[in-house]
XYZ file of C-alpha atoms in Angstrom:
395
model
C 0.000 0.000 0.000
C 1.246 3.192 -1.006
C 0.546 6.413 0.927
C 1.387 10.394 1.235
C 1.933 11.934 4.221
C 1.310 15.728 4.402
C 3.289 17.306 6.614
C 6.522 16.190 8.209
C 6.743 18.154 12.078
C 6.988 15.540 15.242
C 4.124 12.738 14.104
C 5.050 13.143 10.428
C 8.627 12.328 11.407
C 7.607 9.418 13.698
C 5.314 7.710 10.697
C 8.503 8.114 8.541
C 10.337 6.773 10.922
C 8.306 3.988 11.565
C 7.717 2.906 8.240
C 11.249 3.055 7.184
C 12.357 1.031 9.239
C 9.397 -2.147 9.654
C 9.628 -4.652 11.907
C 6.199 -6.398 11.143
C 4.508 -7.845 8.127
C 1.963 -4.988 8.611
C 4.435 -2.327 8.031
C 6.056 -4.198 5.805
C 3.425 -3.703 3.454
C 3.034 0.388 3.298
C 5.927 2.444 1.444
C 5.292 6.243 1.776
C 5.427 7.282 -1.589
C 5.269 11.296 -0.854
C 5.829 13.569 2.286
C 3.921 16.936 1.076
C 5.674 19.844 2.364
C 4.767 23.456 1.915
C 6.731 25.519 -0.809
C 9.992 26.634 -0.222
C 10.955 24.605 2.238
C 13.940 22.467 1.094
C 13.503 18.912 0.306
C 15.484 16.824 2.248
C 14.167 13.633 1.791
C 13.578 11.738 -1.824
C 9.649 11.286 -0.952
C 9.475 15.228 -0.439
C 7.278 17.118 -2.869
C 5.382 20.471 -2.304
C 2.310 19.934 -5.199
C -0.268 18.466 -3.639
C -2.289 17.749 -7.338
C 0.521 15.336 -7.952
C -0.573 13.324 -5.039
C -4.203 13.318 -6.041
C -3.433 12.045 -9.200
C -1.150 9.333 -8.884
C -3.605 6.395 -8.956
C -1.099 4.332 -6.914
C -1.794 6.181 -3.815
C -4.513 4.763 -1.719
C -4.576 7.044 1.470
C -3.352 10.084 2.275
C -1.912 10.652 5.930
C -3.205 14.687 7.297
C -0.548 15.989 9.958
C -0.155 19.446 8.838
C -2.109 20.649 12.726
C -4.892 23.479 12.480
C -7.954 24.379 10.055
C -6.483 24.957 6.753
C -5.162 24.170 4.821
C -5.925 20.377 6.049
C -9.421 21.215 5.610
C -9.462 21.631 2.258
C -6.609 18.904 1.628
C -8.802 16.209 3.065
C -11.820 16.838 1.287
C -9.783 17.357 -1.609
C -8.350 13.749 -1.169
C -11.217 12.119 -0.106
C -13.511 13.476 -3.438
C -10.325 11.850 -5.357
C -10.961 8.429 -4.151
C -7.860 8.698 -1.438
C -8.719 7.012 2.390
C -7.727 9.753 4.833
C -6.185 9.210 7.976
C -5.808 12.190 10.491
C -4.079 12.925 14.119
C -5.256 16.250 13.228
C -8.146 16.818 16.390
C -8.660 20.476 15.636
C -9.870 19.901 12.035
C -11.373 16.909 12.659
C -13.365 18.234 15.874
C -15.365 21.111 13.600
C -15.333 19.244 10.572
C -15.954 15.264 11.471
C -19.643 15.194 10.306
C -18.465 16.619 6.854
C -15.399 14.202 6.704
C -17.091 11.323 7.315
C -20.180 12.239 4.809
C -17.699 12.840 2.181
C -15.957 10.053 2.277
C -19.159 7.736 2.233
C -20.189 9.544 -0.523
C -16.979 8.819 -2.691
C -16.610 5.440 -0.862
C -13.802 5.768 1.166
C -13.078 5.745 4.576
C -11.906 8.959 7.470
C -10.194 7.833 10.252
C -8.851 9.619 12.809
C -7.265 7.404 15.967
C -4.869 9.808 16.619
C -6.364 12.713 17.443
C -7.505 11.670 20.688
C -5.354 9.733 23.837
C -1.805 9.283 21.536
C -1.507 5.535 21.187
C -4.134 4.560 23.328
C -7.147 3.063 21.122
C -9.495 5.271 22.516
C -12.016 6.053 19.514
C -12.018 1.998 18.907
C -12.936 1.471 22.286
C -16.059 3.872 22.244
C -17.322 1.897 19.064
C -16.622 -0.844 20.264
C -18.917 -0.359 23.468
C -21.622 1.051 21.405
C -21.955 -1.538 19.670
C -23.788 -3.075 22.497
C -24.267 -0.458 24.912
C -25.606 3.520 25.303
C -23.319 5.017 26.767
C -24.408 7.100 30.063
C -20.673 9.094 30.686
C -16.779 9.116 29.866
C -14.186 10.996 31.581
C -10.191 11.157 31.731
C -6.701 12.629 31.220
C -6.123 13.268 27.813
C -3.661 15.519 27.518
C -0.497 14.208 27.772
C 1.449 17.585 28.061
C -0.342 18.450 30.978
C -0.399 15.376 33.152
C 3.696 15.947 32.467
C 3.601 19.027 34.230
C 1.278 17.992 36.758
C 3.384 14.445 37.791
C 6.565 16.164 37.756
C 5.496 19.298 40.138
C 3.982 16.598 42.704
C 6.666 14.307 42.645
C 9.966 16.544 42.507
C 8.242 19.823 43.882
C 8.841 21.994 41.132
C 7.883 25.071 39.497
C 5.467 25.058 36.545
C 6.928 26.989 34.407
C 10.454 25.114 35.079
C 8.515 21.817 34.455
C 6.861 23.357 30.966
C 10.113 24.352 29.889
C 11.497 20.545 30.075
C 8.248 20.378 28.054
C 8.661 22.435 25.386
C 12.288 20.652 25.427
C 11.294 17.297 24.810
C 8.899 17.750 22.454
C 5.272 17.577 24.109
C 4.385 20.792 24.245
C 4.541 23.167 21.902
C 6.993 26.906 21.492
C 3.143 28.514 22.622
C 1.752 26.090 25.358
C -1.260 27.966 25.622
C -3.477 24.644 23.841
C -2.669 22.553 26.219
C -2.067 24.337 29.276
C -5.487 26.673 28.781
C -7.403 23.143 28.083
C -8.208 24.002 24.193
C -6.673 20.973 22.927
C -8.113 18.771 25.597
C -11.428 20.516 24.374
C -11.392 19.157 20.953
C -10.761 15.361 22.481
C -13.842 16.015 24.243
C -15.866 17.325 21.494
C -14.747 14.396 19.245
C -15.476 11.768 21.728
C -18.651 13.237 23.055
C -19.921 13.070 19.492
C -19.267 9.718 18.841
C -20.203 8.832 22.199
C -23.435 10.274 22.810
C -24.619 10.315 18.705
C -24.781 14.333 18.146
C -22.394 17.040 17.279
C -21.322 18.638 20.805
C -20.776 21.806 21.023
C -17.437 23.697 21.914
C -19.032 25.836 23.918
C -18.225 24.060 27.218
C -16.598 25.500 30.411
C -13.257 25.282 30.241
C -10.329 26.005 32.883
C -7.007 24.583 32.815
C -3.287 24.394 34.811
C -2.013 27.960 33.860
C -2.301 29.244 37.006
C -1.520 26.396 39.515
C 1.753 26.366 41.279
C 4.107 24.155 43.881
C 2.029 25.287 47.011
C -0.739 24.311 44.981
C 0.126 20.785 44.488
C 1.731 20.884 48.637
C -1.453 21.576 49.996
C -3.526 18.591 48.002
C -0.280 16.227 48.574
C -0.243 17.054 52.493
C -4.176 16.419 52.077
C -3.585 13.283 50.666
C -4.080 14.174 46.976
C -3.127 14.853 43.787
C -4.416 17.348 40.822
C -5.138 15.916 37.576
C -6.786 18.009 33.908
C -10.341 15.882 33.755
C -12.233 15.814 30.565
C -15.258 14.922 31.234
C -18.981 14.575 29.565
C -22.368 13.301 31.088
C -25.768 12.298 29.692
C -28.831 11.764 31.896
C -31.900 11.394 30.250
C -31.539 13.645 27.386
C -29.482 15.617 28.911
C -25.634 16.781 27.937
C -23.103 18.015 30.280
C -19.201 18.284 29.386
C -16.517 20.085 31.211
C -12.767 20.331 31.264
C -11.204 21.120 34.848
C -8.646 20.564 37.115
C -9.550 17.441 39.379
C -8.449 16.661 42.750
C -8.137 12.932 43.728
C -7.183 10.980 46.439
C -3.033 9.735 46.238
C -4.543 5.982 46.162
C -7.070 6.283 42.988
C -6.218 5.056 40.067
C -6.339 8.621 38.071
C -3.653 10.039 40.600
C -1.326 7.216 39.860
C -0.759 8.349 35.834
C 2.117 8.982 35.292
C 4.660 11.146 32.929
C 2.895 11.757 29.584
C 0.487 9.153 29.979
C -3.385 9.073 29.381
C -6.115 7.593 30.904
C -9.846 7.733 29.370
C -12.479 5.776 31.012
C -15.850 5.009 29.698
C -19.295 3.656 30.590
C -21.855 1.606 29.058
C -24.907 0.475 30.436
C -23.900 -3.466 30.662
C -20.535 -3.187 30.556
C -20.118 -0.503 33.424
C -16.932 1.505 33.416
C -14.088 0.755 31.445
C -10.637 2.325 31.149
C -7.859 2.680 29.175
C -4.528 3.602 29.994
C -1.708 4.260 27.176
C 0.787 7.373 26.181
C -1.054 10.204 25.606
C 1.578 12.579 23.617
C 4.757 12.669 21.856
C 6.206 11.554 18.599
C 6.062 7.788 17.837
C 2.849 6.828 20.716
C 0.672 8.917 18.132
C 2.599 7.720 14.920
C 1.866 4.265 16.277
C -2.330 5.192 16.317
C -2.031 6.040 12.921
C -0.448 3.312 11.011
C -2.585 1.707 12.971
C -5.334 3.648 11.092
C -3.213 2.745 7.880
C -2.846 -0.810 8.996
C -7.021 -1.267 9.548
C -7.352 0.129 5.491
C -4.948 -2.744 4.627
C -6.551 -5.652 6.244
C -9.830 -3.551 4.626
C -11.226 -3.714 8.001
C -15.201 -2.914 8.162
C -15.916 0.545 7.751
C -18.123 2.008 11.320
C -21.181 3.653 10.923
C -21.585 7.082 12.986
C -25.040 8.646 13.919
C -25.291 11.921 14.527
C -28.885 12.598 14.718
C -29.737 12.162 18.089
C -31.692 15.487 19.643
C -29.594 16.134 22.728
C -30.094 19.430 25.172
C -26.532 20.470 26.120
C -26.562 22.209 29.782
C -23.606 22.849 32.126
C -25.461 23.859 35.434
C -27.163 20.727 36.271
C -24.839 18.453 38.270
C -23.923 19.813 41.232
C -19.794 19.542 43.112
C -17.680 20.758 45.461
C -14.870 22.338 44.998
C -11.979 24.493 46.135
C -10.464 28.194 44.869
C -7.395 29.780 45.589
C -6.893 33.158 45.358
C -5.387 36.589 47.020
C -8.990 38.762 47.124
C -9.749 39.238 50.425
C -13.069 36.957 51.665
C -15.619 39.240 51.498
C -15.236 39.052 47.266
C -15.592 35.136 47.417
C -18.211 35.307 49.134
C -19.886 38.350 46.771
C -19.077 36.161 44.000
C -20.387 32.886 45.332
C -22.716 33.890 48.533
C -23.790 30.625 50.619
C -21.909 28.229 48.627
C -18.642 29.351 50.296
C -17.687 26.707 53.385
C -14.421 26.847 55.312
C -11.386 28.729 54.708
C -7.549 27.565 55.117
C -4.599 29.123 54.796
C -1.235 27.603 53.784
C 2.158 29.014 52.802
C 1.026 32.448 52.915
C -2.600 31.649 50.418
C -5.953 30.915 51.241
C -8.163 27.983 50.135
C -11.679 28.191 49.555
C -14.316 25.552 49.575
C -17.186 25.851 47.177
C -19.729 23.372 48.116
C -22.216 22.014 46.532
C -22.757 24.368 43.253
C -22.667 23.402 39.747
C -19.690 23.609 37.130
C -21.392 26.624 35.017
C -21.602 28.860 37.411
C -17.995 27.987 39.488
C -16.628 28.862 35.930
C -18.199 32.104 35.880
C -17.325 32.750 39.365
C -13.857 31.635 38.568
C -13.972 34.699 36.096
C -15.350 37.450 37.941
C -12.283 36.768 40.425
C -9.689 36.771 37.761
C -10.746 40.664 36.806
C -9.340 41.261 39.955
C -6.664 38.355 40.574
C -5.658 36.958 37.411
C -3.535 33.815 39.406
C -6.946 33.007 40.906
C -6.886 28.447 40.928
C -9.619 26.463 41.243
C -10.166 22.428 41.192
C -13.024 19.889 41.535
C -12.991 17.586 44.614
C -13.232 14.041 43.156
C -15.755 12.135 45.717
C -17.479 8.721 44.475
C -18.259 8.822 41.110
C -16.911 11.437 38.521
């Protein structure tokens, strides 16, 4: 099998890499023919080439492999390969998060297959798995750490006390996170993980338009005063149907040292999911970094080979999306003096504690839409304001 790969930054490099050097009668069998690259840039490689309509029309190429990042032009490249008869296989999660629904039409149209692994939980099989239990099941919730860049950051400051930005710059260094962090630190690439699996999950397109807070602002006392309380801060996506009812969220999470979220390590991810028979499953794997995601799309590649049975998606369900519904505690952290928490958030503010020189708020019992908004009142006034979830029971 013959393919193109568009695009040759960190996963481009690792496919190349892969499938140079094969180890398996899988990989064996797929010779990239073409690495597009954008003019001007020098061609280093034999396979390089920088017109993309030579690609479309060389019959010999059966898929084409999308890992230029961003909307365009990978947009229009994918629909452009898919109307030519070419499979497409994506890590791309930003394109592939506003555009799925149109992907995947177009490609049944011209009878082809979309597939797109990689964009979500590196090389763990995660969109598989949520097929896979909807083939038999509805499934009621899903939540996990699927950023990888993050949960870096996160392990490292808890286990070796460190700073965050210290810890982001060892990062940046070693290739999970990018020269401007903000996608992963803020929670927007976590976001489009969510909106991809929430669609596929729950039979809709979800919105983007969920609350969103990330690790930007979190620091070593931070993580001292959940480690001396016997816990440990991990970035939760998360999304929740009752009835017909859709909730999604991305937040920091606080869990106790001894679950099995707190014990994820390095760049790992972790995604668990829920169907009504099965109950919860979860899935643990490497979550970021160059040849973990390569690896999720050759697998991609590999399924095309074997001509693997293409899945149907749905995504006509009527679904009412609403983020003030469940109800959590949680706990701030900020500089303002008391009498603006409790402005901002009135009876839902419990006990105060102080440590290393801050002061720790408990939220209690109030839903995620409006400790968001609260969250953002405070930060006109103290923009290192830090807030988490506490994890109690069920997510």
């Amino acid at each position: 099998m013959k393919i193109a790969v568009l695009g040759y930054g960190t996963i481009g490099r690792g496919v190349y890499e892969i499938l140079s050097n094969p180890v398996t009668d899988y990989t064996k069998k797929i010779q990239v023919s073409y690495i597009w690259i954008r003019k001007g840039k020098e061609k280093a490689l034999p396979e390089m080439c920088d017109d993309f309509n030579i690609i479309l029309q060389d019959k010999e190429v059966e898929v084409v492999v999308e890992l230029l990042g961003g909307i365009e032009p990978a947009h229009t490249m994918i629909l452009e390969a898919l109307r030519a008869g070419k499979h497409v296989v994506t890590a791309n999660k930003k394109v592939t998060a506003q555009y799925l629904k149109e992907f995947l039409e177009v490609a049944k149209e011209h009878h082809v297959q979309f597939l797109f692994e990689a964009t979500t939980g590196g090389g763990i099989p995660w969109v598989r798995a949520v097929e896979k239990v909807k083939r038999i099941d509805e499934v009621s919730d899903f939540h996990g750490i699927f950023n990888g860049t993050t949960n870096y950051i996160l392990d490292r400051m808890y286990k070796e006390g460190a700073e965050f930005d210290d810890v982001l710059k060892d990062a940046q260094q070693l290739g999970y996170a990018e020269h401007d962090p903000s996608a992963d630190i803020d929670g927007l690439d976590i976001g489009d993980k969510l909106q991809i699996t929430a669609s596929l999950a729950f039979d809709c397109i979800a919105p983007n338009d969920f609350p969103i807070f990330g690790i930007r602002t979190i620091t070593k006392n931070d993580i001292s005063f959940f480690k001396n309380r016997g816990q440990v801060v991990k970035l939760i996506a998360q999304a929740k149907r009752s009835n017909n009812i859709l909730s999604c969220c991305i937040e920091p999470v606080v869990f106790s040292k001894d679950s099995m979220e707190a014990s994820v390590p390095n760049n790992f991810n972790l995604g668990s999911i829920t169907g009504t028979t099965i109950g919860e499953l979860k899935f643990y794997g490497q979550g970021a970094g160059m040849l973990p995601t390569a690896n999720a799309v050759i697998q991609d590649i590999i399924d095309l080979l074997e001509e693997k049975n293409e899945t149907a998606f749905d995504f006509s369900k009527e679904v009412e999306f609403c983020y003030d519904k469940i109800m959590k505690d949680y706990i701030i952290r900020t500089s303002l003096p008391e009498e603006k928490v409790r402005e901002v958030f009135g009876e839902n503010v419990g006990e105060r504690e102080e440590y290393l020189g801050n002061y720790y708020y408990e939220i209690l019992t109030i839903s995620t839409k409006r400790l968001h908004d609260g969250i953002q009142q405070l930060q006109v006034y103290d923009k290192t304001v830090f807030g988490a979830r506490i994890h109690v029971g069920t997510l």
